[in-house]
mmCIF file of C-alpha atoms in Angstrom:
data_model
loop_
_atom_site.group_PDB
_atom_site.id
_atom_site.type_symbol
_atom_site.label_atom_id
_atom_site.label_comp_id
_atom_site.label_asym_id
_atom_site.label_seq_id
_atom_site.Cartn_x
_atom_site.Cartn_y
_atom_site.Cartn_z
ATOM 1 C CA UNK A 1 0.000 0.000 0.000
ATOM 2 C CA UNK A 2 3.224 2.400 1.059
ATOM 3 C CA UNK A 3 4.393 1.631 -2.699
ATOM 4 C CA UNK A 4 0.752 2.188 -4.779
ATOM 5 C CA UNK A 5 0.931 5.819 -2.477
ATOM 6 C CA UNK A 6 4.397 6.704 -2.838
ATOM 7 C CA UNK A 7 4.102 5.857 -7.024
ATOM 8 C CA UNK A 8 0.795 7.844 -7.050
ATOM 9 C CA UNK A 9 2.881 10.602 -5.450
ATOM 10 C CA UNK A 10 5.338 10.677 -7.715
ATOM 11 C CA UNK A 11 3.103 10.494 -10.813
ATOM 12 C CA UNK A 12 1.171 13.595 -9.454
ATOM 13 C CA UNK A 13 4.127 15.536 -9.018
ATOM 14 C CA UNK A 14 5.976 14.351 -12.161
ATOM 15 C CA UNK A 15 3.877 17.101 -14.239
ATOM 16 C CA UNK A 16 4.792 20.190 -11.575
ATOM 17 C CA UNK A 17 8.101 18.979 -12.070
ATOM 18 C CA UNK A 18 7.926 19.455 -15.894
ATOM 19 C CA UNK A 19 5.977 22.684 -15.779
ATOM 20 C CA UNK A 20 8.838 24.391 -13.217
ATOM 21 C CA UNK A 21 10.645 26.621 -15.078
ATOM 22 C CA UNK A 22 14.799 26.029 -14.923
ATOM 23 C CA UNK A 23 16.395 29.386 -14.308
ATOM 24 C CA UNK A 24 19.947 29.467 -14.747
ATOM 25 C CA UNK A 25 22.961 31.806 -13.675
ATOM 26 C CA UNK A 26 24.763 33.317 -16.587
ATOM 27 C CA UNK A 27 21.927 33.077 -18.591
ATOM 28 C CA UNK A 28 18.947 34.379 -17.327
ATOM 29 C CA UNK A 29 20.553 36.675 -14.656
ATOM 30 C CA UNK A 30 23.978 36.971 -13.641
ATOM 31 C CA UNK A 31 25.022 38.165 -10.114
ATOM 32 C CA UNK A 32 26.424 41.200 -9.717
ATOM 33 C CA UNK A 33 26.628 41.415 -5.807
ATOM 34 C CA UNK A 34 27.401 39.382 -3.274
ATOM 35 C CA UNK A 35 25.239 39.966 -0.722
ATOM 36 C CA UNK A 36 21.103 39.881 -1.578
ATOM 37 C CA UNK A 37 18.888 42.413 0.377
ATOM 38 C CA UNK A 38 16.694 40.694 3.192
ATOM 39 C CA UNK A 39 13.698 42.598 1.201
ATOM 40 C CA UNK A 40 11.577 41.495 -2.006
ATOM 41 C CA UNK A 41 12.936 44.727 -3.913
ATOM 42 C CA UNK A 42 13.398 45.162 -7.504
ATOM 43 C CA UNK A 43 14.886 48.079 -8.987
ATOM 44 C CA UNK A 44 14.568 49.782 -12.644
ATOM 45 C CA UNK A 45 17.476 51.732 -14.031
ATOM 46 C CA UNK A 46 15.631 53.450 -17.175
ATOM 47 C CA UNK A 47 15.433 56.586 -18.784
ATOM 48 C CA UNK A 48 13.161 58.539 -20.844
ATOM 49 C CA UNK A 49 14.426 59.019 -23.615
ATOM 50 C CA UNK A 50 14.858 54.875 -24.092
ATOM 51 C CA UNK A 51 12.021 53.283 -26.430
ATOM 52 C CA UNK A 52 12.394 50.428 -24.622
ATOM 53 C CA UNK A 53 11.850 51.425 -20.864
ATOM 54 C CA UNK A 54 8.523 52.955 -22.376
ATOM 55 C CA UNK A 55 7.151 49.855 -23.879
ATOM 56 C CA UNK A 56 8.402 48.684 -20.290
ATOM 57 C CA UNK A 57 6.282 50.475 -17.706
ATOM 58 C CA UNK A 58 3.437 48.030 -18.120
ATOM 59 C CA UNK A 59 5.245 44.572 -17.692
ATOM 60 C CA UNK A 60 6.256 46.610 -14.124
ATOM 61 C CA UNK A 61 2.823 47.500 -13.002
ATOM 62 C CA UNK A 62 1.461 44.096 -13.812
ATOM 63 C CA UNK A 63 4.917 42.625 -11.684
ATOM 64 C CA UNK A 64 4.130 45.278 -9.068
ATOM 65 C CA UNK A 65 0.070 43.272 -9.202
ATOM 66 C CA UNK A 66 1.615 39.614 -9.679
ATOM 67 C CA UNK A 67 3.774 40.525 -6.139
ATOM 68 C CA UNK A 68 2.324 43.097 -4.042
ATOM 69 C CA UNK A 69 4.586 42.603 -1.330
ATOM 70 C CA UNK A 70 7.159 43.997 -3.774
ATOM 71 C CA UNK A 71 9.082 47.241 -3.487
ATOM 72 C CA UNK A 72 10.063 48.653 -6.813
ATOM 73 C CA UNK A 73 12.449 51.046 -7.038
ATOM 74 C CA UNK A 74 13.058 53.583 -10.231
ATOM 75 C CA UNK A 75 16.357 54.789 -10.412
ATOM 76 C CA UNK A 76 16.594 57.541 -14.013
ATOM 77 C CA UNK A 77 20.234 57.258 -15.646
ATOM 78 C CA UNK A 78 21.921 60.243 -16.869
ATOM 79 C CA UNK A 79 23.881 58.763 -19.665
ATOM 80 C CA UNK A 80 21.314 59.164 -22.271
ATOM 81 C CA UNK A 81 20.009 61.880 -23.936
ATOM 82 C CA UNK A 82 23.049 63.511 -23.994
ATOM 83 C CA UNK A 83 22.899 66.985 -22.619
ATOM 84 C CA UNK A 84 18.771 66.315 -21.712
ATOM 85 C CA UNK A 85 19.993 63.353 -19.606
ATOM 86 C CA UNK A 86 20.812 65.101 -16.244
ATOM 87 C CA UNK A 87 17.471 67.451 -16.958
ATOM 88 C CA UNK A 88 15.415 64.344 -17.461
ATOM 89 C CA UNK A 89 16.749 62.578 -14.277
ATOM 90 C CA UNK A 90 15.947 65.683 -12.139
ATOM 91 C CA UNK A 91 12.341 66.052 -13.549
ATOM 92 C CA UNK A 92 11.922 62.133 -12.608
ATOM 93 C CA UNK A 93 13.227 63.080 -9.090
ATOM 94 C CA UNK A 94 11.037 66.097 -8.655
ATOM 95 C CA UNK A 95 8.351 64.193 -9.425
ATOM 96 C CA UNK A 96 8.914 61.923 -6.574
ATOM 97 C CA UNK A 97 9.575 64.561 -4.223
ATOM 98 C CA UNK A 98 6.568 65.896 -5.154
ATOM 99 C CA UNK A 99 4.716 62.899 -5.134
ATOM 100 C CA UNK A 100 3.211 63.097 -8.856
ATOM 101 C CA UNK A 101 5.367 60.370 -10.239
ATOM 102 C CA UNK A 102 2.409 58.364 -11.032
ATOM 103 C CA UNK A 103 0.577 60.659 -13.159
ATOM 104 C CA UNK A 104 3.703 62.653 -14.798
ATOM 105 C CA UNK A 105 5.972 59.765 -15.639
ATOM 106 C CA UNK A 106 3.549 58.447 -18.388
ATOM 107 C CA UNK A 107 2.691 61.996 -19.938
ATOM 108 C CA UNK A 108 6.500 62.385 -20.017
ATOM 109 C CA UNK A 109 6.950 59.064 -21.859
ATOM 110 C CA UNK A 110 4.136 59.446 -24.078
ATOM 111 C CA UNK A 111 4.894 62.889 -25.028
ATOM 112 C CA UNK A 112 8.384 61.518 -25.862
ATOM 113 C CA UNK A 113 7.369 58.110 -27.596
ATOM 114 C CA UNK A 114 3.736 58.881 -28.906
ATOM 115 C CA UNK A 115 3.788 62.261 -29.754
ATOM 116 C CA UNK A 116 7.594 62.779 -30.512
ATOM 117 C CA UNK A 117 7.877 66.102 -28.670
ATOM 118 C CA UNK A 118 10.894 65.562 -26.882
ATOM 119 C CA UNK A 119 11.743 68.963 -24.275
ATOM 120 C CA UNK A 120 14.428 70.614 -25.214
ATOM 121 C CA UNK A 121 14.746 72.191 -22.073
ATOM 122 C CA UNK A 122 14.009 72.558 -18.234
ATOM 123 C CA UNK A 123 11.784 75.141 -19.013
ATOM 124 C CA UNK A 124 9.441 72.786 -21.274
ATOM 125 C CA UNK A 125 9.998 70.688 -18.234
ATOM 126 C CA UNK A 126 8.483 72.874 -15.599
ATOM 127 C CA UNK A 127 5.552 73.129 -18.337
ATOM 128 C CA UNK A 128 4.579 69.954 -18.751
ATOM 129 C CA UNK A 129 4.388 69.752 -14.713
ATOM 130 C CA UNK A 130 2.409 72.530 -14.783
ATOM 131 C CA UNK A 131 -0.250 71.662 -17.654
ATOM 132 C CA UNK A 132 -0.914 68.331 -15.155
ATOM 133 C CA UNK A 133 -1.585 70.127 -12.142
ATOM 134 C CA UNK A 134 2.084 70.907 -10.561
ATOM 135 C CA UNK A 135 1.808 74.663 -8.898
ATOM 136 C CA UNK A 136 5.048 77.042 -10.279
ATOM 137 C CA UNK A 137 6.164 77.629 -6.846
ATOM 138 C CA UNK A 138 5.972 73.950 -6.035
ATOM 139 C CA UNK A 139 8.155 72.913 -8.907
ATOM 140 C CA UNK A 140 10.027 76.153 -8.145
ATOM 141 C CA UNK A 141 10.491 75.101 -4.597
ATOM 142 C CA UNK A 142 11.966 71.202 -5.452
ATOM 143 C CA UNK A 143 13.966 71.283 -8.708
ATOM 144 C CA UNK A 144 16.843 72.923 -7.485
ATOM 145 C CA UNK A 145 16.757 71.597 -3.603
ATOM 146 C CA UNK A 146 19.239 70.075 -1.103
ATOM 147 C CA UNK A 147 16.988 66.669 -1.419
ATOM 148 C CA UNK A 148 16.854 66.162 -4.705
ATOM 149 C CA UNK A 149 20.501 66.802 -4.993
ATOM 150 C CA UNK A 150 20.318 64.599 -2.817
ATOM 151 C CA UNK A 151 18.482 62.022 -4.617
ATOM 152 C CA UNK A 152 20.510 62.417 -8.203
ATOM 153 C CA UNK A 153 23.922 61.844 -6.195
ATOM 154 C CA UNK A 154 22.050 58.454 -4.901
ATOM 155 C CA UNK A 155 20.528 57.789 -8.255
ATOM 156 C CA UNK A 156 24.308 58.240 -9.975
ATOM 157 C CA UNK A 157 25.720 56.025 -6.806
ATOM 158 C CA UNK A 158 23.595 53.116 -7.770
ATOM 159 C CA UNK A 159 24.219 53.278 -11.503
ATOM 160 C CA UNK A 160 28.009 53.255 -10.679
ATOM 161 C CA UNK A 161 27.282 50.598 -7.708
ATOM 162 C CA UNK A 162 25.459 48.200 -10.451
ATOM 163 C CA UNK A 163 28.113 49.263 -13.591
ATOM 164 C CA UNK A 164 24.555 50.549 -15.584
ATOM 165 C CA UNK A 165 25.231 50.620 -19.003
ATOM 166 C CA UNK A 166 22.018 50.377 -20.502
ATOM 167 C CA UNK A 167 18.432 50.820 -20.266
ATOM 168 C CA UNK A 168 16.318 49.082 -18.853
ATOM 169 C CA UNK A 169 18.359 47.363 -16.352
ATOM 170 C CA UNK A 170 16.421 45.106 -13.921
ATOM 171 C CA UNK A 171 18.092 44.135 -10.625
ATOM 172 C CA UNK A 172 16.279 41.960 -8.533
ATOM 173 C CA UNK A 173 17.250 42.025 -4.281
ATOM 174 C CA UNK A 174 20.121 44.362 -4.973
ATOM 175 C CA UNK A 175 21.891 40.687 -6.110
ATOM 176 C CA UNK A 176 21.083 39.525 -9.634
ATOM 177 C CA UNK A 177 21.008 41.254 -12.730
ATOM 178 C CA UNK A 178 18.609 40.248 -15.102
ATOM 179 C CA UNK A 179 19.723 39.533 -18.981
ATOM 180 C CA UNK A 180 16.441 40.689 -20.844
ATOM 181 C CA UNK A 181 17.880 38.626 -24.135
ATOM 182 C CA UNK A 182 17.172 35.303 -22.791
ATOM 183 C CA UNK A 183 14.569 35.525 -20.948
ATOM 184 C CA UNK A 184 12.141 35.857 -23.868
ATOM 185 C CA UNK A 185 8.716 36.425 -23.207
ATOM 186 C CA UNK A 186 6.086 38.497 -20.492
ATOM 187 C CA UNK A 187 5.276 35.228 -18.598
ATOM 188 C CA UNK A 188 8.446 34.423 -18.377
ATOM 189 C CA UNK A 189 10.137 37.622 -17.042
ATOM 190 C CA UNK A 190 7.890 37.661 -14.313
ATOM 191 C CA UNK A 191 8.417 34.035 -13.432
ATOM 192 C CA UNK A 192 12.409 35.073 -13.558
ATOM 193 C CA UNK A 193 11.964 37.928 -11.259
ATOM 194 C CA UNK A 194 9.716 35.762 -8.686
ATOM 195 C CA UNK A 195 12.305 33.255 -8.871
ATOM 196 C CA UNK A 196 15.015 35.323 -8.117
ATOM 197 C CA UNK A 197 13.041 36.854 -5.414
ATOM 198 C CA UNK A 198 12.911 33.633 -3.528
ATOM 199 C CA UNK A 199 16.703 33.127 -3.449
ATOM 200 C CA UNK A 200 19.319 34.379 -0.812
#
């Protein structure tokens, strides 16, 4: 009877077993620190000038669904864009400070992607924040600030810390790098990043 149960076990397990998906170092991710963070966080290097991080944003809201313990972090390169690279990584960071990131970081992509009207300026900028509802003395009061100074010295730290190269970068527990090539499809970049999320 021990044997029928035990063979019965193994034949309903046999097709989980199958179904897993095989993650693999040096192919799917690499590691690019040794130590992993204690916390289920998953930070995006992007910019928004990069076609790429646009067509992006949704596969990390649905990830940000899929795991809502998870604690995504957004960290805007400078490298890009050439001269408009800083300016776009302060706007990003006023919009945090400023807690509008939600509403202006898809007008900023979509008047980028969509609409090709890339700013040419700070002063388009501090327009487009105020056409969505950001007061002048608001933006005034942030864009030039001790904290987000603040914030752009941490956001170049990290992009030195992780050797960010290009957009978007995906590092899951501040541990493994994810390599977007191989991974292949939606379903399975989530499945990568919840695997990864369960290691050490």
């Amino acid at each position: 009877m021990k044997k029928y149960i035990l063979v019965l076990f193994t034949l309903l397990m046999a097709p989980l077993a199958n179904a897993a998906p095989e993650f693999k170092e040096g192919v799917e991710y690499k590691v690019v620190q040794d130590t992993a963070s204690n916390k289920p966080v998953v930070t995006e290097f992007f910019s928004y000038v990069c076609p790429h991080c646009y067509s992006f944003q949704p596969l990390m809201s649905k990830l940000e669904q899929r795991v809502p313990e998870l604690e995504l972090k957004k960290v805007p390169v400078s490298f890009l864009g050439r001269e408009l690279g800083p300016v776009l990584q302060r706007a990003y960071g006023a919009a945090v400070l400023l807690k509008v990131d939600d509403t202006l970081n898809p007008v900023i992509f979509d008047r980028i992607h969509r609409q090709k009207k890339m700013p040419n300026n700070l002063a388009e900028i501090k327009a487009i924040f105020i056409a969505n509802g950001v007061a002048e003395k608001d933006f005034d009061g942030v864009i030039n600030s001790f904290a987000l100074n603040g914030m752009i010295a941490q956001y170049d730290k990290l992009t030195e810390r992780f050797d960010v190269h290009g957009t978007p970068t995906i590092v899951v527990k501040d541990k493994y790098e994810l390599n977007m090539n191989e991974i292949g499809s939606e379903e399975r970049f989530y499945q990568t990043v919840e695997y990864l999320l369960s290691l050490d």
